[in-house]
PDB file of C-alpha atoms in Angstrom:
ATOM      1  CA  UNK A   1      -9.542 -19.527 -25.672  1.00 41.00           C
ATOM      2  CA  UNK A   2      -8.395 -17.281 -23.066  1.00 40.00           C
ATOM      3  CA  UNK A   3      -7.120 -13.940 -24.208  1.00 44.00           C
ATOM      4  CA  UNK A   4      -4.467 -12.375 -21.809  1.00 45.00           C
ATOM      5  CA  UNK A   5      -4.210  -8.676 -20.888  1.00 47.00           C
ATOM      6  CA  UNK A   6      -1.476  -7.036 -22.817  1.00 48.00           C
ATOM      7  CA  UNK A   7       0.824  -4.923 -20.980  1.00 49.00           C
ATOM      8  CA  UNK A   8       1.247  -0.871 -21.939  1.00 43.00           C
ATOM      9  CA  UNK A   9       4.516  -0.148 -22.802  1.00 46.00           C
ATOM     10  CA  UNK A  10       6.164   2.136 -20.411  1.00 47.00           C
ATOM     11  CA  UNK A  11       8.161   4.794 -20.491  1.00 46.00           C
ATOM     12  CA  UNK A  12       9.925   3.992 -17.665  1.00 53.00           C
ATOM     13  CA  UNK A  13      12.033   0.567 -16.709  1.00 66.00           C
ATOM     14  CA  UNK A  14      13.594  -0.732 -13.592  1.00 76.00           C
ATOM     15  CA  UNK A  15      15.974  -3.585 -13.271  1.00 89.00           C
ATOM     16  CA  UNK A  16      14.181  -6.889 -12.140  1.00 91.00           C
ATOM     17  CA  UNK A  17      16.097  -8.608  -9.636  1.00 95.00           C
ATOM     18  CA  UNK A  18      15.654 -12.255  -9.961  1.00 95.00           C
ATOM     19  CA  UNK A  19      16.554 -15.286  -7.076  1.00 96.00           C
ATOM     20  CA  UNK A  20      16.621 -18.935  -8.938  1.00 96.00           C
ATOM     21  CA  UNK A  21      16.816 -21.560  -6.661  1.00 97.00           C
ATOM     22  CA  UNK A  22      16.868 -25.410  -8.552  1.00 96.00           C
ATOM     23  CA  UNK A  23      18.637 -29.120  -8.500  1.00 95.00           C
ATOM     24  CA  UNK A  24      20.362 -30.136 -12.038  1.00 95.00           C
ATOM     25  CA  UNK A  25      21.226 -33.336 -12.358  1.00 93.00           C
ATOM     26  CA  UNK A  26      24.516 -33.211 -13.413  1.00 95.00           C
ATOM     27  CA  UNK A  27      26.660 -35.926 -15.516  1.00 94.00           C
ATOM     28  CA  UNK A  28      30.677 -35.311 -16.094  1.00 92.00           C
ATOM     29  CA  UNK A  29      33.449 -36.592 -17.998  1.00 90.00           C
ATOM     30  CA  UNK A  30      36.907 -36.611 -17.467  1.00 84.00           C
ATOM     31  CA  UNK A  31      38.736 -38.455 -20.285  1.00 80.00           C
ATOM     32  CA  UNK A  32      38.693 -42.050 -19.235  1.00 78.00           C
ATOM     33  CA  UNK A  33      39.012 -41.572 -15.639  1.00 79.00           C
ATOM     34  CA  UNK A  34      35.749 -40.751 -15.538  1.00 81.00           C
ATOM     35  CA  UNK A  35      32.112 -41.013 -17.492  1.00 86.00           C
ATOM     36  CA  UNK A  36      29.127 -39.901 -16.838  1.00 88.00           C
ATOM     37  CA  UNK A  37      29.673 -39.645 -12.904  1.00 89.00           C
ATOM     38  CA  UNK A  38      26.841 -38.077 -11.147  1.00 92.00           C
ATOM     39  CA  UNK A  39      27.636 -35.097  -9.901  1.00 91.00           C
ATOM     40  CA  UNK A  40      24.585 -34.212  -8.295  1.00 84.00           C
ATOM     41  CA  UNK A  41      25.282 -30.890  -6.529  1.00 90.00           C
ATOM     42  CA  UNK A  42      22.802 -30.152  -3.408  1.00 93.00           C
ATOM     43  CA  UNK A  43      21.672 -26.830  -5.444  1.00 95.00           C
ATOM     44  CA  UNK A  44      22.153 -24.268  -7.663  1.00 97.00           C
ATOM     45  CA  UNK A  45      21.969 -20.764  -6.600  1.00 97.00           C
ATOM     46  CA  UNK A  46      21.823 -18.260  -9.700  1.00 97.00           C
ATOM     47  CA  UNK A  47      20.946 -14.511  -8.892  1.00 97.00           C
ATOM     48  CA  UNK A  48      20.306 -12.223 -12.063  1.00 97.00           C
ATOM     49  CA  UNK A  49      19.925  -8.723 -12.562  1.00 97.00           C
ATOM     50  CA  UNK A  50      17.940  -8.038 -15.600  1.00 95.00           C
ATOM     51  CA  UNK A  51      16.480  -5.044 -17.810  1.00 94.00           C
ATOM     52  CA  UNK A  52      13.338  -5.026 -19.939  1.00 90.00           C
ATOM     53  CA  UNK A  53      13.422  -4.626 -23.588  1.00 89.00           C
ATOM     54  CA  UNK A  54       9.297  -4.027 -24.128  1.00 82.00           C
ATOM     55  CA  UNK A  55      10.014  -3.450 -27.876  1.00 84.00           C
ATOM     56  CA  UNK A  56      10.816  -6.807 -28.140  1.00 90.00           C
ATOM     57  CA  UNK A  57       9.106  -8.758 -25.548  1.00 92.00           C
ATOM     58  CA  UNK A  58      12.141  -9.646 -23.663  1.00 94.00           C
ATOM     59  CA  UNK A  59      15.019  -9.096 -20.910  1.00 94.00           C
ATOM     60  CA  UNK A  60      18.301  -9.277 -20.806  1.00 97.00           C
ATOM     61  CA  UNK A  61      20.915  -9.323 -17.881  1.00 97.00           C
ATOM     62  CA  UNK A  62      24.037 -10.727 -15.857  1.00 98.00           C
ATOM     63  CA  UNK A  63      23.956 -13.007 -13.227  1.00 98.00           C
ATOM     64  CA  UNK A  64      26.308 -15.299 -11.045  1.00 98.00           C
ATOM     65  CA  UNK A  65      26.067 -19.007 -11.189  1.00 98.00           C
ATOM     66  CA  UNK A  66      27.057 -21.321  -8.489  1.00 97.00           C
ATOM     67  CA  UNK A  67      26.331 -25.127  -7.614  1.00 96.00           C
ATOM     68  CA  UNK A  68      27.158 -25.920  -4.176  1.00 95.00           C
ATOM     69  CA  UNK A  69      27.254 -28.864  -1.926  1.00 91.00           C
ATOM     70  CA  UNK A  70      28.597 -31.921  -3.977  1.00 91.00           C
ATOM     71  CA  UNK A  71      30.694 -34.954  -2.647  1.00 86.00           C
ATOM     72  CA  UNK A  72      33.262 -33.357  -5.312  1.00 87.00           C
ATOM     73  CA  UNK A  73      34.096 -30.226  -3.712  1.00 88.00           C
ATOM     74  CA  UNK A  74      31.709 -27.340  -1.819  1.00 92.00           C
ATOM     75  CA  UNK A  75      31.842 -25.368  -5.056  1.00 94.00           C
ATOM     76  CA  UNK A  76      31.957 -27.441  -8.271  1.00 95.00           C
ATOM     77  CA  UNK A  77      31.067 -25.076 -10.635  1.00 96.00           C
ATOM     78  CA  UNK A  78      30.935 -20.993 -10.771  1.00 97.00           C
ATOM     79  CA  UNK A  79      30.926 -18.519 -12.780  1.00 97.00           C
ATOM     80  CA  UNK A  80      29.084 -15.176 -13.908  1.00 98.00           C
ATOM     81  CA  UNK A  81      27.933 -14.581 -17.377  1.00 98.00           C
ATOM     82  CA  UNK A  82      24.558 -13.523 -19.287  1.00 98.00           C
ATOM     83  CA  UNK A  83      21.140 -14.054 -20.144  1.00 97.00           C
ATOM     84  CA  UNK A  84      18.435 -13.569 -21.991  1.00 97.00           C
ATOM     85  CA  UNK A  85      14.718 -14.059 -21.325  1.00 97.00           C
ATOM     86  CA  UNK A  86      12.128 -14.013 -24.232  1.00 97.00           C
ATOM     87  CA  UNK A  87       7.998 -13.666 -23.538  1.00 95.00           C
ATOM     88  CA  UNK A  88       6.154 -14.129 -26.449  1.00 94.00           C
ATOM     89  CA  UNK A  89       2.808 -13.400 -24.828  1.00 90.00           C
ATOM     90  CA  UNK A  90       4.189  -9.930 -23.448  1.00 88.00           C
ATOM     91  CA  UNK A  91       6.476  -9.808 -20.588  1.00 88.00           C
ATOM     92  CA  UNK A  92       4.659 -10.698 -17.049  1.00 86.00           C
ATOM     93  CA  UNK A  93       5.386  -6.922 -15.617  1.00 82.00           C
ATOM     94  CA  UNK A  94       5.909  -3.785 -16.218  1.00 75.00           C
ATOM     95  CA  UNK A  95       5.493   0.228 -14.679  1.00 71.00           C
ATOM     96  CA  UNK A  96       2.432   2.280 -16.158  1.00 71.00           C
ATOM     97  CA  UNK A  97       2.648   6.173 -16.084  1.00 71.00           C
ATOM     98  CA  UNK A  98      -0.708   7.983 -15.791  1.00 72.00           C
ATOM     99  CA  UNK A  99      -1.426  11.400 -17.215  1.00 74.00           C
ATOM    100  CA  UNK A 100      -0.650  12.977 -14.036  1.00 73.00           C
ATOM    101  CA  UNK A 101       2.727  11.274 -13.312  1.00 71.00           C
ATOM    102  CA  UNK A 102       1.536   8.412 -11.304  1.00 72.00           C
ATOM    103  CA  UNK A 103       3.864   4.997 -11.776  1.00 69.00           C
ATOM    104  CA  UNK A 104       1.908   1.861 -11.785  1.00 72.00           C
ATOM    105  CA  UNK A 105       3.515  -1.168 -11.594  1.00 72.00           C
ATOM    106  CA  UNK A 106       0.946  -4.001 -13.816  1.00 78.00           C
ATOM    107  CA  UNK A 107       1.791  -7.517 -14.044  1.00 82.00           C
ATOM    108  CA  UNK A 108      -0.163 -10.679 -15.755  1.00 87.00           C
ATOM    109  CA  UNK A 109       0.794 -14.514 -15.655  1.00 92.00           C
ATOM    110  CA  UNK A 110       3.049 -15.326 -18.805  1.00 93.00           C
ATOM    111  CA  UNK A 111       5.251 -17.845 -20.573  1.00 96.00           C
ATOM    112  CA  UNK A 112       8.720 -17.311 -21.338  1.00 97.00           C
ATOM    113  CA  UNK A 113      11.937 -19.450 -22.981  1.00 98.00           C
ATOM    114  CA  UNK A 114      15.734 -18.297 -21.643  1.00 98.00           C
ATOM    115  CA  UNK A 115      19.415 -19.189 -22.423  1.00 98.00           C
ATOM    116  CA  UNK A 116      22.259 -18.181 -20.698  1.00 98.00           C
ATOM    117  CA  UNK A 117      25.961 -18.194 -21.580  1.00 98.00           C
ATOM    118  CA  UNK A 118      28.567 -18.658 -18.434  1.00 97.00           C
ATOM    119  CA  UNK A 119      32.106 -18.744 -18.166  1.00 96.00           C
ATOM    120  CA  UNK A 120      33.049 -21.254 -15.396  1.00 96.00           C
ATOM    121  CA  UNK A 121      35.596 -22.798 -12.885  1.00 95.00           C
ATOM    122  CA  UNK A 122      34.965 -26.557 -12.915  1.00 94.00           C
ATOM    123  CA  UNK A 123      36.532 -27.721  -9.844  1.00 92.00           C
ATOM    124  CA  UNK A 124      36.377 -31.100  -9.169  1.00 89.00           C
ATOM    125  CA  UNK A 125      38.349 -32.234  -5.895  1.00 86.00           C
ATOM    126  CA  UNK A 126      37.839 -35.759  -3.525  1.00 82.00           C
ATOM    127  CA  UNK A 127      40.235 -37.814  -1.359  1.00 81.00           C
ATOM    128  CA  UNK A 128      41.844 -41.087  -2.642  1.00 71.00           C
ATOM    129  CA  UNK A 129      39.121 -42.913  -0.157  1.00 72.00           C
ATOM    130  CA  UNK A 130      36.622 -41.890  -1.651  1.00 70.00           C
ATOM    131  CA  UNK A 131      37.428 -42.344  -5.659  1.00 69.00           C
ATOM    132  CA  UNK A 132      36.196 -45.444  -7.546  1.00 69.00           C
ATOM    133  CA  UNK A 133      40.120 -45.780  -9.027  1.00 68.00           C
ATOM    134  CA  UNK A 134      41.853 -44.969  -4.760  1.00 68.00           C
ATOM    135  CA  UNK A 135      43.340 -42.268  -6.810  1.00 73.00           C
ATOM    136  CA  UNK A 136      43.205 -38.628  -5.560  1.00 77.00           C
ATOM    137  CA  UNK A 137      41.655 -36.325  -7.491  1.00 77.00           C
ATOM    138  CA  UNK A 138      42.343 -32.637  -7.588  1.00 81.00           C
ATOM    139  CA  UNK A 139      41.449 -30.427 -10.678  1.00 81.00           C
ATOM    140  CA  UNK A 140      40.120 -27.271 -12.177  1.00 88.00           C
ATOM    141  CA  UNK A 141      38.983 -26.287 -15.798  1.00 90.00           C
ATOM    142  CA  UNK A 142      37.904 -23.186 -17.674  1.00 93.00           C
ATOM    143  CA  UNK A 143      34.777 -24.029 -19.673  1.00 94.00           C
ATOM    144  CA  UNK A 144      31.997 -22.142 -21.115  1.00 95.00           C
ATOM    145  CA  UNK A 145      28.283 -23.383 -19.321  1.00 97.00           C
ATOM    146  CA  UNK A 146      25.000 -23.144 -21.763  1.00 97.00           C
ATOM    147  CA  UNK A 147      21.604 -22.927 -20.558  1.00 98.00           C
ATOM    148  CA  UNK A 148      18.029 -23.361 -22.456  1.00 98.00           C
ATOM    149  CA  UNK A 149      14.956 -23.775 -20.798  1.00 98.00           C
ATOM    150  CA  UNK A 150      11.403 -22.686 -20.198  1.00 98.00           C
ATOM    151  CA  UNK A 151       9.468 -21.639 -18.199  1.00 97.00           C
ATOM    152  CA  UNK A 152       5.745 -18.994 -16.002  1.00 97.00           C
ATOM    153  CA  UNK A 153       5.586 -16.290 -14.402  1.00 94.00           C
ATOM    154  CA  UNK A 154       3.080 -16.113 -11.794  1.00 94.00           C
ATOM    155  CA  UNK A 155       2.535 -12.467 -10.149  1.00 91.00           C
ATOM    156  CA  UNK A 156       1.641 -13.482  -6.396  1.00 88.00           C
ATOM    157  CA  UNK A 157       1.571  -9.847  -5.189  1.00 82.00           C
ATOM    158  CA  UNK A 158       2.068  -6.521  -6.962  1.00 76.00           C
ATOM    159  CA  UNK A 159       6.091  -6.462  -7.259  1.00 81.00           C
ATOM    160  CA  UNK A 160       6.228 -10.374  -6.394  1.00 89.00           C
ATOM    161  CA  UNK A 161       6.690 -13.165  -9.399  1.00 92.00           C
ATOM    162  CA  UNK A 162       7.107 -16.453  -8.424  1.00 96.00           C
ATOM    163  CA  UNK A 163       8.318 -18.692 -11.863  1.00 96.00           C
ATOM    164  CA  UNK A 164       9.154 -22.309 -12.007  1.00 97.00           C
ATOM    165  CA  UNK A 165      11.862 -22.891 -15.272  1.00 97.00           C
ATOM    166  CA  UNK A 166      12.932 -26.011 -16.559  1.00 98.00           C
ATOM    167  CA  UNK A 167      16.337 -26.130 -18.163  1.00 97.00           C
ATOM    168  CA  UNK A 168      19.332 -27.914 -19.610  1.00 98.00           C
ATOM    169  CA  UNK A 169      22.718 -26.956 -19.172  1.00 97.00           C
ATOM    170  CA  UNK A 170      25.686 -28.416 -20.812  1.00 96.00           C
ATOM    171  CA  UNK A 171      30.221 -27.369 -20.716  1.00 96.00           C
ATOM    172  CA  UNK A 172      32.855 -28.670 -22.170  1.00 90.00           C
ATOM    173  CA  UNK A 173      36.866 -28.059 -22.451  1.00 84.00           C
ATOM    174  CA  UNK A 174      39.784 -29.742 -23.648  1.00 63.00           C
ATOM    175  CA  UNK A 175      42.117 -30.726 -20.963  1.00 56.00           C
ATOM    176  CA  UNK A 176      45.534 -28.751 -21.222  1.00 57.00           C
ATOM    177  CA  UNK A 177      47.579 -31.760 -21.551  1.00 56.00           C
ATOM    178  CA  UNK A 178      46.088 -34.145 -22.944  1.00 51.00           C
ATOM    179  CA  UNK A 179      43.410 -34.621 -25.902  1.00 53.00           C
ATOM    180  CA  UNK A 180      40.713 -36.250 -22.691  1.00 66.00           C
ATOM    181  CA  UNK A 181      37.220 -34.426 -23.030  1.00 82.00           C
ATOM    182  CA  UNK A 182      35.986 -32.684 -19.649  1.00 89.00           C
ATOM    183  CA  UNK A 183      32.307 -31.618 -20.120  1.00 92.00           C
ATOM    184  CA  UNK A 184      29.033 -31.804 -17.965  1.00 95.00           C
ATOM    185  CA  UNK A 185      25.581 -32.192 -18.707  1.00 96.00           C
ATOM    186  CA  UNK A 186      22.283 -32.438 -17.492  1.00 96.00           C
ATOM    187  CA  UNK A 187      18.830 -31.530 -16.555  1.00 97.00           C
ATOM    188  CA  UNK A 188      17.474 -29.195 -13.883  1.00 96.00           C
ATOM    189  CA  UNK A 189      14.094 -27.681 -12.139  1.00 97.00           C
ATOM    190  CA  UNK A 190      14.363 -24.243 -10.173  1.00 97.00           C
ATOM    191  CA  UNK A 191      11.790 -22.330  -8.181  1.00 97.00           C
ATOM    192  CA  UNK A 192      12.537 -17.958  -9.082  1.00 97.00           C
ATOM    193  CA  UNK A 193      11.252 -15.281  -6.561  1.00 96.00           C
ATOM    194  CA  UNK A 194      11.518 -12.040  -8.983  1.00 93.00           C
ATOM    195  CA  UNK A 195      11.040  -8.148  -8.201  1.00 90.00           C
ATOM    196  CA  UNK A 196      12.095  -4.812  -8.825  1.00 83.00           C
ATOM    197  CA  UNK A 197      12.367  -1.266  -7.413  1.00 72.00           C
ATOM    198  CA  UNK A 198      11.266   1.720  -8.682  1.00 61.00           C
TER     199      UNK A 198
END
């Protein structure tokens, strides 16, 4: 086996600035109008700002979520919210300080899992053409969005991580005026650019 090369701990931290680019595979509900419709978005687009906890092998941050482009609307889902990314091998970067003040930033290949918590807007809007029912449909519901997933860092350059994460994401609500379930579900692959400034 392998060992990996642990990472110092530094005394000095910079916020990571993280790009996720993916497809999820979305499924939704709408009381008995609708169940499990595709809803298939084009992509999701989820930038994060994060800070390292080296103590505990881990990051934490905000970010905004957003999938775009599906034959419901241009903007189905968004929201901002939080997350959290735990390495158990050591996290895949972080800035060295030499005796004589020098920064170095170090970086190694590593696992990690994540979850994120998101409030969203669930907007869900198509013409009466183009419903299964030639009803219109025109909606929007609050719902809280949870992520898990996993996922490797790969450092490409120094201050350049490329990561591919695997994740499921699921939201529900309760529909104001009636007792109808509206939730989503479903599976998703994203490609993350990651790097930080100090």
């Amino acid at each position: 086996m392998v060992a990996l090369p642990a990472l110092a701990q530094s005394q000095k931290t910079a916020p990571q600035f993280r790009a996720r680019i993916g497809s999820h595979q979305l499924k939704f509900q709408v009381g008995d109008r609708y169940s499990d419709e595709p809803l298939n978005p084009s992509f999701t687009l989820q930038p994060t700002v994060l800070w390292t906890l080296p103590t505990f092998r881990a990051r934490i941050g905000i970010h905004f979520l957003a999938d775009m482009g599906s034959a419901y609307g241009a903007l189905p889902v968004s929201g901002a919210g939080v997350t959290g990314y735990f390495y158990p091998l050591g996290v895949s970067s972080a800035y060295e300080i030499s005796e004589g003040g020098t920064v170095t930033q170090v970086s190694k290949p590593s696992v990690f899992t994540f979850a994120s918590f998101t409030p969203v807007n669930f907007n869900l809007n198509r013409q009466a053409d183009d419903t299964p029912d030639g009803s219109p449909l025109s909606f929007s519901a609050f719902m809280y969005d949870f992520a898990v997933g996993v996922g490797y860092d790969y450092p490409f350059t120094q201050n350049m991580i490329f990561a591919a994460e695997f994740s499921y994401r699921t939201a529900s609500a309760q529909s104001s005026n009636t007792t109808d379930t509206i939730s989503y579900r479903g599976l998703g692959l994203s490609l993350v650019f990651s790097t930080s400034y100090y």
